[in-house]
GROMACS .gro file of C-alpha atoms in nm:
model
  241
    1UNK     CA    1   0.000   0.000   0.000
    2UNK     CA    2   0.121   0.378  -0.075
    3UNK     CA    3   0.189   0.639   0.166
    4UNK     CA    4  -0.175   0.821   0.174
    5UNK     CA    5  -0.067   1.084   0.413
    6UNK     CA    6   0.257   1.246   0.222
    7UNK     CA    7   0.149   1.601   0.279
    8UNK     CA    8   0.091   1.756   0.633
    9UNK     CA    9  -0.201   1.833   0.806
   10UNK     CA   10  -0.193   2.167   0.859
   11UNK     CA   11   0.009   2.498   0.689
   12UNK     CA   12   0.389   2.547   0.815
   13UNK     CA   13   0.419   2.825   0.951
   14UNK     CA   14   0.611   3.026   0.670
   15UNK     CA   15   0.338   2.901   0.429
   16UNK     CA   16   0.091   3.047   0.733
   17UNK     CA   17   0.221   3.385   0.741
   18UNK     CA   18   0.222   3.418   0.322
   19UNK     CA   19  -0.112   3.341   0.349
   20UNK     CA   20  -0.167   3.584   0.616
   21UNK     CA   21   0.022   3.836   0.422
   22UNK     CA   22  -0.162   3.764   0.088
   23UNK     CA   23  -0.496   3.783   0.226
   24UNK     CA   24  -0.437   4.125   0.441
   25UNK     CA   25  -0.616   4.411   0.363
   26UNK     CA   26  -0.459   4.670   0.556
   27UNK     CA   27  -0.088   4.720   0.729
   28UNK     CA   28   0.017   4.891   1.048
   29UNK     CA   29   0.335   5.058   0.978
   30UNK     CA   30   0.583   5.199   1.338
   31UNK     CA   31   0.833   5.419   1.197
   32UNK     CA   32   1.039   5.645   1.372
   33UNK     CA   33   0.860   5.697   1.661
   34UNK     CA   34   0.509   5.705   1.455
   35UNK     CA   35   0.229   5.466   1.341
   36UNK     CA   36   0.036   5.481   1.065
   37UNK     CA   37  -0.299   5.244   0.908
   38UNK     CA   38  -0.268   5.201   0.546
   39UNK     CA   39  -0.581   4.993   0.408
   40UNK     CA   40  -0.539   4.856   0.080
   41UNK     CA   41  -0.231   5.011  -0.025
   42UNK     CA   42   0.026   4.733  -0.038
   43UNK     CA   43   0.096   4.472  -0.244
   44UNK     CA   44   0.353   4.139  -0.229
   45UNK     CA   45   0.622   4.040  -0.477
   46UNK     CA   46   0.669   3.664  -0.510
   47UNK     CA   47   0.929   3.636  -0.265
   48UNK     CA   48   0.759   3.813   0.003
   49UNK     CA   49   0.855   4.201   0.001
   50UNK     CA   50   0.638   4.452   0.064
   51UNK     CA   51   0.532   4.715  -0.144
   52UNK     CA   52   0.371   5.005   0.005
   53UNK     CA   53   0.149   5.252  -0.198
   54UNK     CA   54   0.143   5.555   0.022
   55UNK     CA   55   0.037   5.950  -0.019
   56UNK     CA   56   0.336   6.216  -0.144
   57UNK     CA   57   0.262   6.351   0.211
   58UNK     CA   58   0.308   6.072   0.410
   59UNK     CA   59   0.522   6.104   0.719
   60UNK     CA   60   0.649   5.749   0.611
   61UNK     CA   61   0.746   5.847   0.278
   62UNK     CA   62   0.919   6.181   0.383
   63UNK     CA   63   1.098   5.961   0.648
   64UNK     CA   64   1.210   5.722   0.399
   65UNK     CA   65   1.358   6.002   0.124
   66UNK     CA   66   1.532   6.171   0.431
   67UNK     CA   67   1.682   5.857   0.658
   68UNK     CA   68   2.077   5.820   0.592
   69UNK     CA   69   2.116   5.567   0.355
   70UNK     CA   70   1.706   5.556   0.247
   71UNK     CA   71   1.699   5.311   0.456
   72UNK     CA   72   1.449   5.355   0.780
   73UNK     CA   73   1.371   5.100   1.040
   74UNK     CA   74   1.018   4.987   1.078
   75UNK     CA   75   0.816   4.744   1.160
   76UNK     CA   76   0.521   4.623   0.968
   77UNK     CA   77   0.178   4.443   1.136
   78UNK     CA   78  -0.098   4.229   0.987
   79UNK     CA   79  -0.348   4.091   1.145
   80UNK     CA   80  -0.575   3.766   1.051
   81UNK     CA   81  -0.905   3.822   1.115
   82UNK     CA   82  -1.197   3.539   1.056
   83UNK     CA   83  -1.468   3.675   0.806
   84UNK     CA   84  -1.723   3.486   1.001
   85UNK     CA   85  -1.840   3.658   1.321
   86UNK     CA   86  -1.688   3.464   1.606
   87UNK     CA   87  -1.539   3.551   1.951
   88UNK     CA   88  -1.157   3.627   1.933
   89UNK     CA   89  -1.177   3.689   1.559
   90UNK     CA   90  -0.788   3.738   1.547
   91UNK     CA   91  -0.652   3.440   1.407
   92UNK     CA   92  -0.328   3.576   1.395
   93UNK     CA   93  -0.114   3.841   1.419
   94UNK     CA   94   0.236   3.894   1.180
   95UNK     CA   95   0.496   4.115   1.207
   96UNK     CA   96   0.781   4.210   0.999
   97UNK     CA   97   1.102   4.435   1.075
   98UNK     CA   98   1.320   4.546   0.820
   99UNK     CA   99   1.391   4.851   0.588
  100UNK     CA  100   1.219   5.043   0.376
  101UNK     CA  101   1.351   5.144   0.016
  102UNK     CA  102   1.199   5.419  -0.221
  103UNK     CA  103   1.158   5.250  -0.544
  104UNK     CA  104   0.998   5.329  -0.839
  105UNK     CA  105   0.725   5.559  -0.674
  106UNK     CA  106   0.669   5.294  -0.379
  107UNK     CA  107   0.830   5.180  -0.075
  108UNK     CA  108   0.978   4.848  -0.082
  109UNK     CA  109   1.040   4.680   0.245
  110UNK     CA  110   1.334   4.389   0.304
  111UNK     CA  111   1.258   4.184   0.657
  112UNK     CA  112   1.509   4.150   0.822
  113UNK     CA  113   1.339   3.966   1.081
  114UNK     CA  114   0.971   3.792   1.072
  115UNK     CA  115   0.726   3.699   1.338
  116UNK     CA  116   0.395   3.487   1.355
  117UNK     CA  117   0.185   3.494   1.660
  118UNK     CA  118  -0.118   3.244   1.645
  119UNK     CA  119  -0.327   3.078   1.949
  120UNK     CA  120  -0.067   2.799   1.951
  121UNK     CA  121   0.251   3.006   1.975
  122UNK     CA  122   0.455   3.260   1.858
  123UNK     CA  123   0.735   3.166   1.603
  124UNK     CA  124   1.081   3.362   1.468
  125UNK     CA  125   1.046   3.243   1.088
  126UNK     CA  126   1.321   3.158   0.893
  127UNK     CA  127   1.402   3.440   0.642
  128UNK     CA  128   1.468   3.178   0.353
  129UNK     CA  129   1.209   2.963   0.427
  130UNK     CA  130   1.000   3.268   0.458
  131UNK     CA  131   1.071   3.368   0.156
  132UNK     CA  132   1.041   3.046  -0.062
  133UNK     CA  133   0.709   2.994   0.055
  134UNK     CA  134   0.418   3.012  -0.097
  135UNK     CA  135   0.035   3.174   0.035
  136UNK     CA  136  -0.243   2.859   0.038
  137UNK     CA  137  -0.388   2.870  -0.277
  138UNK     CA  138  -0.691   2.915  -0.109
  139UNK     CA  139  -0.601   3.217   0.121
  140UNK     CA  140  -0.769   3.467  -0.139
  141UNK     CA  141  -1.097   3.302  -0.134
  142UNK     CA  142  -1.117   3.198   0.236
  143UNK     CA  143  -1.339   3.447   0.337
  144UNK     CA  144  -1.577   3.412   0.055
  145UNK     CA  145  -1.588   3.043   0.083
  146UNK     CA  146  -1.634   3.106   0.472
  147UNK     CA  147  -1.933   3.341   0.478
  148UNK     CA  148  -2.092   3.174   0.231
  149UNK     CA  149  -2.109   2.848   0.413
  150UNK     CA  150  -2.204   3.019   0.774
  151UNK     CA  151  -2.492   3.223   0.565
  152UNK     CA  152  -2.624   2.956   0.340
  153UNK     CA  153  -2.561   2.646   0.468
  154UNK     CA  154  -2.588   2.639   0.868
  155UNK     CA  155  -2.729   2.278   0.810
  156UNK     CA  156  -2.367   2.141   0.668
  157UNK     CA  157  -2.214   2.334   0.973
  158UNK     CA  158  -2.443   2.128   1.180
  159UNK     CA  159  -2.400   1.829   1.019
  160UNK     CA  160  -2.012   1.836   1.022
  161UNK     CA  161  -2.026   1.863   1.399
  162UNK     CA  162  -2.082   1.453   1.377
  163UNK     CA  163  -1.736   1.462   1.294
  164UNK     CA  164  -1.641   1.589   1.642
  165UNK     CA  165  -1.534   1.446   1.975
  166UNK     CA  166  -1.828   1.478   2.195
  167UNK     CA  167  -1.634   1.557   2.474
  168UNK     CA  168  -1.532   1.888   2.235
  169UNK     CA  169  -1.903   1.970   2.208
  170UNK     CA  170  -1.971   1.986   2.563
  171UNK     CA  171  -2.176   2.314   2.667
  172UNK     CA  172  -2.129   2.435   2.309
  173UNK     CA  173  -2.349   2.721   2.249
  174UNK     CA  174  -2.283   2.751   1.858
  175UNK     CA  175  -2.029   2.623   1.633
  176UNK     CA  176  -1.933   2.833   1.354
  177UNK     CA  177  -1.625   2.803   1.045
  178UNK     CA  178  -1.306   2.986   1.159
  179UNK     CA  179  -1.078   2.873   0.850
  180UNK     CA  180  -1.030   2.662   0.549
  181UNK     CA  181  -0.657   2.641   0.389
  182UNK     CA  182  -0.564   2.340   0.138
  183UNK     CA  183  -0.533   2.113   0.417
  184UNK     CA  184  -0.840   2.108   0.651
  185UNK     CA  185  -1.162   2.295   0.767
  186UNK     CA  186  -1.137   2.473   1.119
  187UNK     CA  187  -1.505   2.499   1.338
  188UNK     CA  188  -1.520   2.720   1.631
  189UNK     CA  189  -1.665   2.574   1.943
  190UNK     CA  190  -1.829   2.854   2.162
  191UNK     CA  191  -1.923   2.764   2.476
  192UNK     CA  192  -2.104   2.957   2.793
  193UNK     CA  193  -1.729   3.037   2.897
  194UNK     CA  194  -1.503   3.011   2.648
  195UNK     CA  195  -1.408   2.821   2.293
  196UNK     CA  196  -1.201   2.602   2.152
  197UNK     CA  197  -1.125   2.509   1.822
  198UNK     CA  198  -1.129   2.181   1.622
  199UNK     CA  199  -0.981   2.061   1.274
  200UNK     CA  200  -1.120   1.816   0.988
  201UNK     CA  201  -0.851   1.745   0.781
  202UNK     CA  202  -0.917   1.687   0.463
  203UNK     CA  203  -0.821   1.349   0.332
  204UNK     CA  204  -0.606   1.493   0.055
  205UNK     CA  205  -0.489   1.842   0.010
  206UNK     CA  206  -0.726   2.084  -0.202
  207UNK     CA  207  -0.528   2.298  -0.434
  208UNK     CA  208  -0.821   2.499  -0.573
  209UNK     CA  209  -1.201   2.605  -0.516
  210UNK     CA  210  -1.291   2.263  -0.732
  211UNK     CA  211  -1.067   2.040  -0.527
  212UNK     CA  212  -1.235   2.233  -0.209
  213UNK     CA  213  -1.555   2.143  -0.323
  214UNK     CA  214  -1.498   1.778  -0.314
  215UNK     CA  215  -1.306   1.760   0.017
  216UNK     CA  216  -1.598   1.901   0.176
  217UNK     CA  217  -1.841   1.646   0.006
  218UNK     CA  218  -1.619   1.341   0.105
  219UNK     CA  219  -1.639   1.542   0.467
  220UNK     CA  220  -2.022   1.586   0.454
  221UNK     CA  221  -2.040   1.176   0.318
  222UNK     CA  222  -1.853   1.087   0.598
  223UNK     CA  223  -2.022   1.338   0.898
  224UNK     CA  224  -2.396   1.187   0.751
  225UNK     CA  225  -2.265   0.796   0.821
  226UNK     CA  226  -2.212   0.927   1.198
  227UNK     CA  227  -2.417   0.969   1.455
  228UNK     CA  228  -2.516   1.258   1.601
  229UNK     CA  229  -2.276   1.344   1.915
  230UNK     CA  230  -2.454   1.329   2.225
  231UNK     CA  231  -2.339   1.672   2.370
  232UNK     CA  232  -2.533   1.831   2.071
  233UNK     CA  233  -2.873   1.616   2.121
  234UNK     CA  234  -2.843   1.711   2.495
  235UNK     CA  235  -2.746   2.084   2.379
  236UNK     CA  236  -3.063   2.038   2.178
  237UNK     CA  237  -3.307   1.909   2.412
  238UNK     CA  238  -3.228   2.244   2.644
  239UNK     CA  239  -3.259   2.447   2.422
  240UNK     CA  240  -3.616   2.328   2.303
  241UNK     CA  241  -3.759   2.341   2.613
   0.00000   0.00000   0.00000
């Protein structure tokens, strides 16, 4: 028999931040002594750079024009939110440090040092491996794909929770999607005091919307031969009374 699982089960963590990167809308810049929101003014070459799109009057740019050598410090922030309204809607947080160049009407930024922050840790990324990596194919479309499912189809939500320990669904109050990548769908477990989080990997990794579309029909095939978990019939049976 082949090796079925040759691919991991979730994103490294350099893939993670490109993703997080790619699918940013809007950057935090610190810059000498200042901070500044730009929202949808950057953009990301293939090997990770930044390329910031800012006014002729920014501070930043002035800064940039001015600094010995062209060459500020700063440090750059992205945050990861969840399209679909859960509690603690940061998923995660990245941060880069580095320079920024004027180039060709732009800033261009070179890391010189790369952070990711998510509920299970924080991690110092390799620069290289940073670099080489590659965004999930399906980081652009996550939140689409996300809202769409928690809006139109609460009753796949609710079936996929048959897939789940029933110790995880204990107390849950509502279970929502927090993330899809290539590799596995993320639910969000809310609970009367707190949450918790639970993966369903996918049984091969989905490399595009198509691909997605059948990983979550082997997922659904699979949640409708279980049963239904007992913490969510007893979470039922409350809550019709």
């Amino acid at each position: 028999m082949g090796d079925r699982h040759t691919w991991t089960a979730a994103p490294a963590a350099a893939e993670r931040a490109r993703s997080v990167l790619a699918a940013a809308w809007s950057c935090a810049v610190t810059a000498e002594g200042g901070r500044e929101e730009f929202v949808g003014a950057h953009t990301v070459a293939v090997d990770g750079r930044v390329l910031l799109h800012v006014p002729e009057d920014s501070a930043l740019l002035a800064a940039a024009i001015c600094a010995p050598r062209g060459e500020p410090s700063a440090v750059l922030e992205f945050a990861d939110v969840a399209p679909v309204p859960v509690r603690n809607r940061i998923r995660a947080r990245l941060w880069l440090a580095g320079w920024f160049i004027p180039e060709d009407g732009h800033l261009a930024f070179r890391p010189t040092r790369a952070v990711l922050r998510q509920p299970s840790g924080t991690v110092v990324l390799d620069l290289d491996e940073f670099a080489d990596a590659e965004p999930d194919p399906l980081a652009i479309a996550e939140a689409q794909l996300l809202t769409h499912l928690a809006d139109a189809h609460p009753d796949a939500i609710e079936r996929l929770t048959r897939l789940v320990e029933p110790d995880s669904l204990r107390g849950a109050v509502r279970v929502q999607p927090l993330a899809v990548d290539r590799h596995g769908l993320t639910l969000r477990i809310e609970r009367a005091r707190g949450n918790g989080d639970v993966r369903l990997p996918f049984h091969a990794p989905a490399d595009d919307v198509t691909s997605l579309t059948e990983r979550m029909h082997v997922l659904l095939t699979q949640a409708s031969a279980a049963s239904c978990p007992r913490a969510l019939q007893r979470q039922r049976t409350d809550g019709d009374g």
